[in-house]
Amino acid sequence: MTASTFADWQQRARELTIESRAFIEGQYVPAAAGATFECISPIDGRVLAQVASCDQADADRAVAVARRTFEAGAWSRMAPAKRKAVMIRFAELIEAHRDELALLETLDMGKPISDARGVDIPGSARAIRWSGEAIDKVYDEVAATPHDQLGLVTREPVGVVAAIVPWNFPLMMACWKLGPALATGNSVVLKPSEKSPLTAIRVAQLAIDAGIPAGVLNVLPGYGHTVGKALALHMDVDTLVFTGSTRVAKQLMIYAGESNMKRVWLEAGGKSPNIVCADAPDLEAAAKSAAGAIAFNQGEVCTAGSRLLVERSIKDRFLPMVVEALKGWKPGNPLDPATNVGALVDTQQLETVLGYIDAGRSEGAQVLAGGGRTLQETGGYYVEPTIFDGVSNAMKIAREEIFGPVLSVIAFDDLDEAIRIANDTPYGLAAAVWTANLSKAHRAARALRAGSVWVNQYDGGDMTAPFGGFKQSGNGRDKSLHAFDKYTELKATWIQL
Ligand code: NAD
């Protein structure tokens, strides 16, 4: 039965059985050392589970299993059309367990159940299905060789992939990696964030149920500095794919250099500009979108539109519209289907976000909305969506990724200035521009140094287009056929005829 009311979801939460062990070679197992860590729900601060805390020994075991499975070939050499069928079954099983997975996600990281059920879980299944469906439709190449030669340009799986993922869209970020990694025939060791390990642990069994051979997908929950570091330094991991902060991304490049020069593909942070020009086609729509761009998922979104650049001539008219639109984003219990802003992931994130709000105040920016913690009596970690006006791009709240619902408003006088401010950041993940002028839109799209640019919308996209960052937002791309590049080696074979 599909749960639909707040009371239904609370009831299901009470009845939920939570698997909290690691998954190696098709079996749930405790960490080798028997260690665990507490998994706490940000909804109310209660302990959900004691989760296996993996370390070096578990990494060694899982990588050895992944290597053996890869070499054995049951998956890596399976005909693409067969692998496709298994991937599609895997996607279908994720969909069939939508309520259970959504509930785990919500309890674990505090996002609204409506989003977990409506965005995260379907998005995860789509990522698996899309990559699976594509895999028997991509062809290799024949080179333009002289007449007496045959040159084949082929792609082959890299071998063992370690995937380290964050907590903001726990299963979806994992599936953006798992889709192309598995479809191309690799074996994978997945390390979910210690702040949100539960859905990754659960789907490992669904992969087996779908027909992915044991040992092809292994899941190691645990801390970054223990099992994450062990994977990143491992001499037998061929490729490391990562989504998370720029700080950790840089560290992973060092680990790769210090070990086996494994390929490292990084999807990191952002501080994305959302530029609203005076000639925007619909200011009301732009205001609603700006509110959603900072409040959705509690602002814990890599592409959050956290810098709102507004043309000075419309600022006094436009900002009240944004304030009004933000009133529609109200923190509440994430298990209530009416809630659209949930809890921040943990006390550390709560303190970080409140610290940035203090910094904004002390640097002289003015609070137009929100500005503090709320619903403290629940024991959970809730922050009011907050708008700062009078921000300069030099302020801390404009330069650093806050990863919470805190919007910085910066005024500009013309498009050139807007683009200059927009690009004045170490990041380059996404940017948006609102204008009815076609050539201005194209000019901005070309000039903005970001992996995704949106015109007259914010956060559009699906599996068909690549997603990733310029500059310190990362390298490589998730989604689309371009993602396959990260999981395959390119080989040239020359045959004398
Ligand atoms: P984080 O960098 O703190 O952690 C990410 C993962 O890395 C976790 O699994 C963590 O355990 C692991 N880790 C930490 N230290 C490690 C180490 N020394 N060695 C190996 N692994 C280590 O990031 P987070 O707080 O989980 O996630 C938030 C960040 O993710 C934000 O910066 C956000 O912008 C970014 N993000 C980016 C994208 C994207 O596609 N570009 C998408 C979502 C989130």
mmCIF file of C-alpha atoms and ligand atoms in Angstrom, residues 163-169 173 176-177 191-196 222-233 240 242-249 251-252 255 266-271 300-304 345 348-349 401 403 427 429 467-469 473-474 478, ligand 1:
data_model
loop_
_atom_site.group_PDB
_atom_site.id
_atom_site.type_symbol
_atom_site.label_atom_id
_atom_site.label_comp_id
_atom_site.label_asym_id
_atom_site.label_seq_id
_atom_site.Cartn_x
_atom_site.Cartn_y
_atom_site.Cartn_z
ATOM 1 C CA ALA A 163 32.704 5.702 -6.087
ATOM 2 C CA ILE A 164 32.622 8.121 -3.146
ATOM 3 C CA VAL A 165 29.412 10.115 -2.847
ATOM 4 C CA PRO A 166 27.849 12.856 -0.678
ATOM 5 C CA TRP A 167 24.718 13.079 1.421
ATOM 6 C CA ASN A 168 22.566 15.706 -0.281
ATOM 7 C CA PHE A 169 20.998 13.396 -2.906
ATOM 8 C CA MET A 173 24.372 10.802 -6.794
ATOM 9 C CA TRP A 176 24.655 8.845 -11.552
ATOM 10 C CA LYS A 177 27.891 6.889 -11.030
ATOM 11 C CA LYS A 191 31.232 4.444 -0.382
ATOM 12 C CA PRO A 192 28.176 6.434 0.654
ATOM 13 C CA SER A 193 28.506 9.414 2.972
ATOM 14 C CA GLU A 194 28.629 8.552 6.667
ATOM 15 C CA LYS A 195 25.756 11.050 6.997
ATOM 16 C CA SER A 196 23.403 9.122 4.677
ATOM 17 C CA GLY A 222 32.139 4.476 6.865
ATOM 18 C CA TYR A 223 34.043 7.707 7.288
ATOM 19 C CA GLY A 224 35.948 9.593 4.630
ATOM 20 C CA HIS A 225 39.206 9.640 6.545
ATOM 21 C CA THR A 226 39.099 5.858 7.065
ATOM 22 C CA VAL A 227 37.504 3.802 4.309
ATOM 23 C CA GLY A 228 37.233 6.702 1.836
ATOM 24 C CA LYS A 229 40.930 7.430 2.122
ATOM 25 C CA ALA A 230 41.765 3.707 1.907
ATOM 26 C CA LEU A 231 39.906 3.468 -1.405
ATOM 27 C CA ALA A 232 41.454 6.655 -2.758
ATOM 28 C CA LEU A 233 44.963 5.422 -1.923
ATOM 29 C CA LEU A 240 37.935 6.958 -8.520
ATOM 30 C CA PHE A 242 33.636 11.405 -6.548
ATOM 31 C CA THR A 243 30.876 13.836 -5.760
ATOM 32 C CA GLY A 244 31.406 16.090 -2.769
ATOM 33 C CA SER A 245 33.224 19.176 -1.617
ATOM 34 C CA THR A 246 36.066 20.893 -3.452
ATOM 35 C CA ARG A 247 38.251 20.513 -0.353
ATOM 36 C CA VAL A 248 38.007 16.712 -0.384
ATOM 37 C CA ALA A 249 38.178 16.603 -4.200
ATOM 38 C CA GLN A 251 42.758 15.758 -1.459
ATOM 39 C CA LEU A 252 41.690 12.866 -3.682
ATOM 40 C CA TYR A 255 45.961 10.501 -2.987
ATOM 41 C CA LEU A 266 35.450 14.986 -9.483
ATOM 42 C CA GLU A 267 32.062 16.606 -9.125
ATOM 43 C CA ALA A 268 32.543 19.296 -6.514
ATOM 44 C CA GLY A 269 30.984 22.409 -5.034
ATOM 45 C CA GLY A 270 29.378 25.518 -6.467
ATOM 46 C CA LYS A 271 28.377 29.115 -5.811
ATOM 47 C CA GLU A 300 21.813 21.607 0.156
ATOM 48 C CA VAL A 301 22.205 21.511 -3.612
ATOM 49 C CA CYS A 302 25.500 21.812 -5.487
ATOM 50 C CA THR A 303 23.779 24.001 -8.092
ATOM 51 C CA ALA A 304 21.814 26.096 -5.571
ATOM 52 C CA VAL A 345 21.594 16.887 7.525
ATOM 53 C CA GLN A 348 27.600 20.201 12.058
ATOM 54 C CA GLN A 349 25.791 21.456 8.941
ATOM 55 C CA GLU A 401 29.563 27.570 -0.581
ATOM 56 C CA PHE A 403 25.151 24.539 1.424
ATOM 57 C CA TYR A 427 33.545 27.665 -8.831
ATOM 58 C CA LEU A 429 29.119 24.538 -11.797
ATOM 59 C CA PHE A 467 26.374 17.648 -15.891
ATOM 60 C CA GLY A 468 29.522 18.873 -14.176
ATOM 61 C CA GLY A 469 31.747 21.787 -13.470
ATOM 62 C CA SER A 473 33.656 22.648 -9.406
ATOM 63 C CA GLY A 474 35.327 19.582 -10.856
ATOM 64 C CA ASP A 478 27.941 12.800 -15.024
HETATM 65 P P1 NAD B 1 32.405 15.915 1.443
HETATM 66 O O1 NAD B 1 33.455 16.265 0.467
HETATM 67 O O2 NAD B 1 32.585 16.294 2.856
HETATM 68 O O3 NAD B 1 32.167 14.332 1.449
HETATM 69 C C1 NAD B 1 31.876 13.633 0.253
HETATM 70 C C2 NAD B 1 32.291 12.189 0.423
HETATM 71 O O4 NAD B 1 33.714 12.151 0.557
HETATM 72 C C3 NAD B 1 31.726 11.503 1.655
HETATM 73 O O5 NAD B 1 31.393 10.174 1.344
HETATM 74 C C4 NAD B 1 32.900 11.552 2.624
HETATM 75 O O6 NAD B 1 32.881 10.525 3.591
HETATM 76 C C5 NAD B 1 34.066 11.384 1.675
HETATM 77 N N1 NAD B 1 35.358 11.865 2.196
HETATM 78 C C6 NAD B 1 35.595 12.873 3.069
HETATM 79 N N2 NAD B 1 36.919 12.984 3.313
HETATM 80 C C7 NAD B 1 37.535 12.027 2.576
HETATM 81 C C8 NAD B 1 38.897 11.637 2.403
HETATM 82 N N3 NAD B 1 39.900 12.252 3.046
HETATM 83 N N4 NAD B 1 39.160 10.616 1.555
HETATM 84 C C9 NAD B 1 38.168 9.986 0.889
HETATM 85 N N5 NAD B 1 36.870 10.300 1.029
HETATM 86 C C10 NAD B 1 36.551 11.322 1.858
HETATM 87 O O7 NAD B 1 31.053 16.506 0.839
HETATM 88 P P2 NAD B 1 29.588 16.414 1.454
HETATM 89 O O8 NAD B 1 29.518 17.351 2.606
HETATM 90 O O9 NAD B 1 29.201 14.993 1.649
HETATM 91 O O10 NAD B 1 28.707 16.936 0.238
HETATM 92 C C11 NAD B 1 28.508 18.276 -0.014
HETATM 93 C C12 NAD B 1 29.359 18.743 -1.167
HETATM 94 O O11 NAD B 1 29.075 17.965 -2.326
HETATM 95 C C13 NAD B 1 29.082 20.170 -1.551
HETATM 96 O O12 NAD B 1 30.291 20.842 -1.759
HETATM 97 C C14 NAD B 1 28.319 20.024 -2.880
HETATM 98 O O13 NAD B 1 28.414 21.135 -3.723
HETATM 99 C C15 NAD B 1 28.938 18.821 -3.458
HETATM 100 N N6 NAD B 1 28.086 18.221 -4.478
HETATM 101 C C16 NAD B 1 28.468 18.335 -5.785
HETATM 102 C C17 NAD B 1 27.664 17.804 -6.796
HETATM 103 C C18 NAD B 1 28.076 17.884 -8.244
HETATM 104 O O14 NAD B 1 27.518 17.146 -9.050
HETATM 105 N N7 NAD B 1 29.015 18.726 -8.612
HETATM 106 C C19 NAD B 1 26.477 17.160 -6.462
HETATM 107 C C20 NAD B 1 26.124 17.063 -5.109
HETATM 108 C C21 NAD B 1 26.938 17.585 -4.121
#
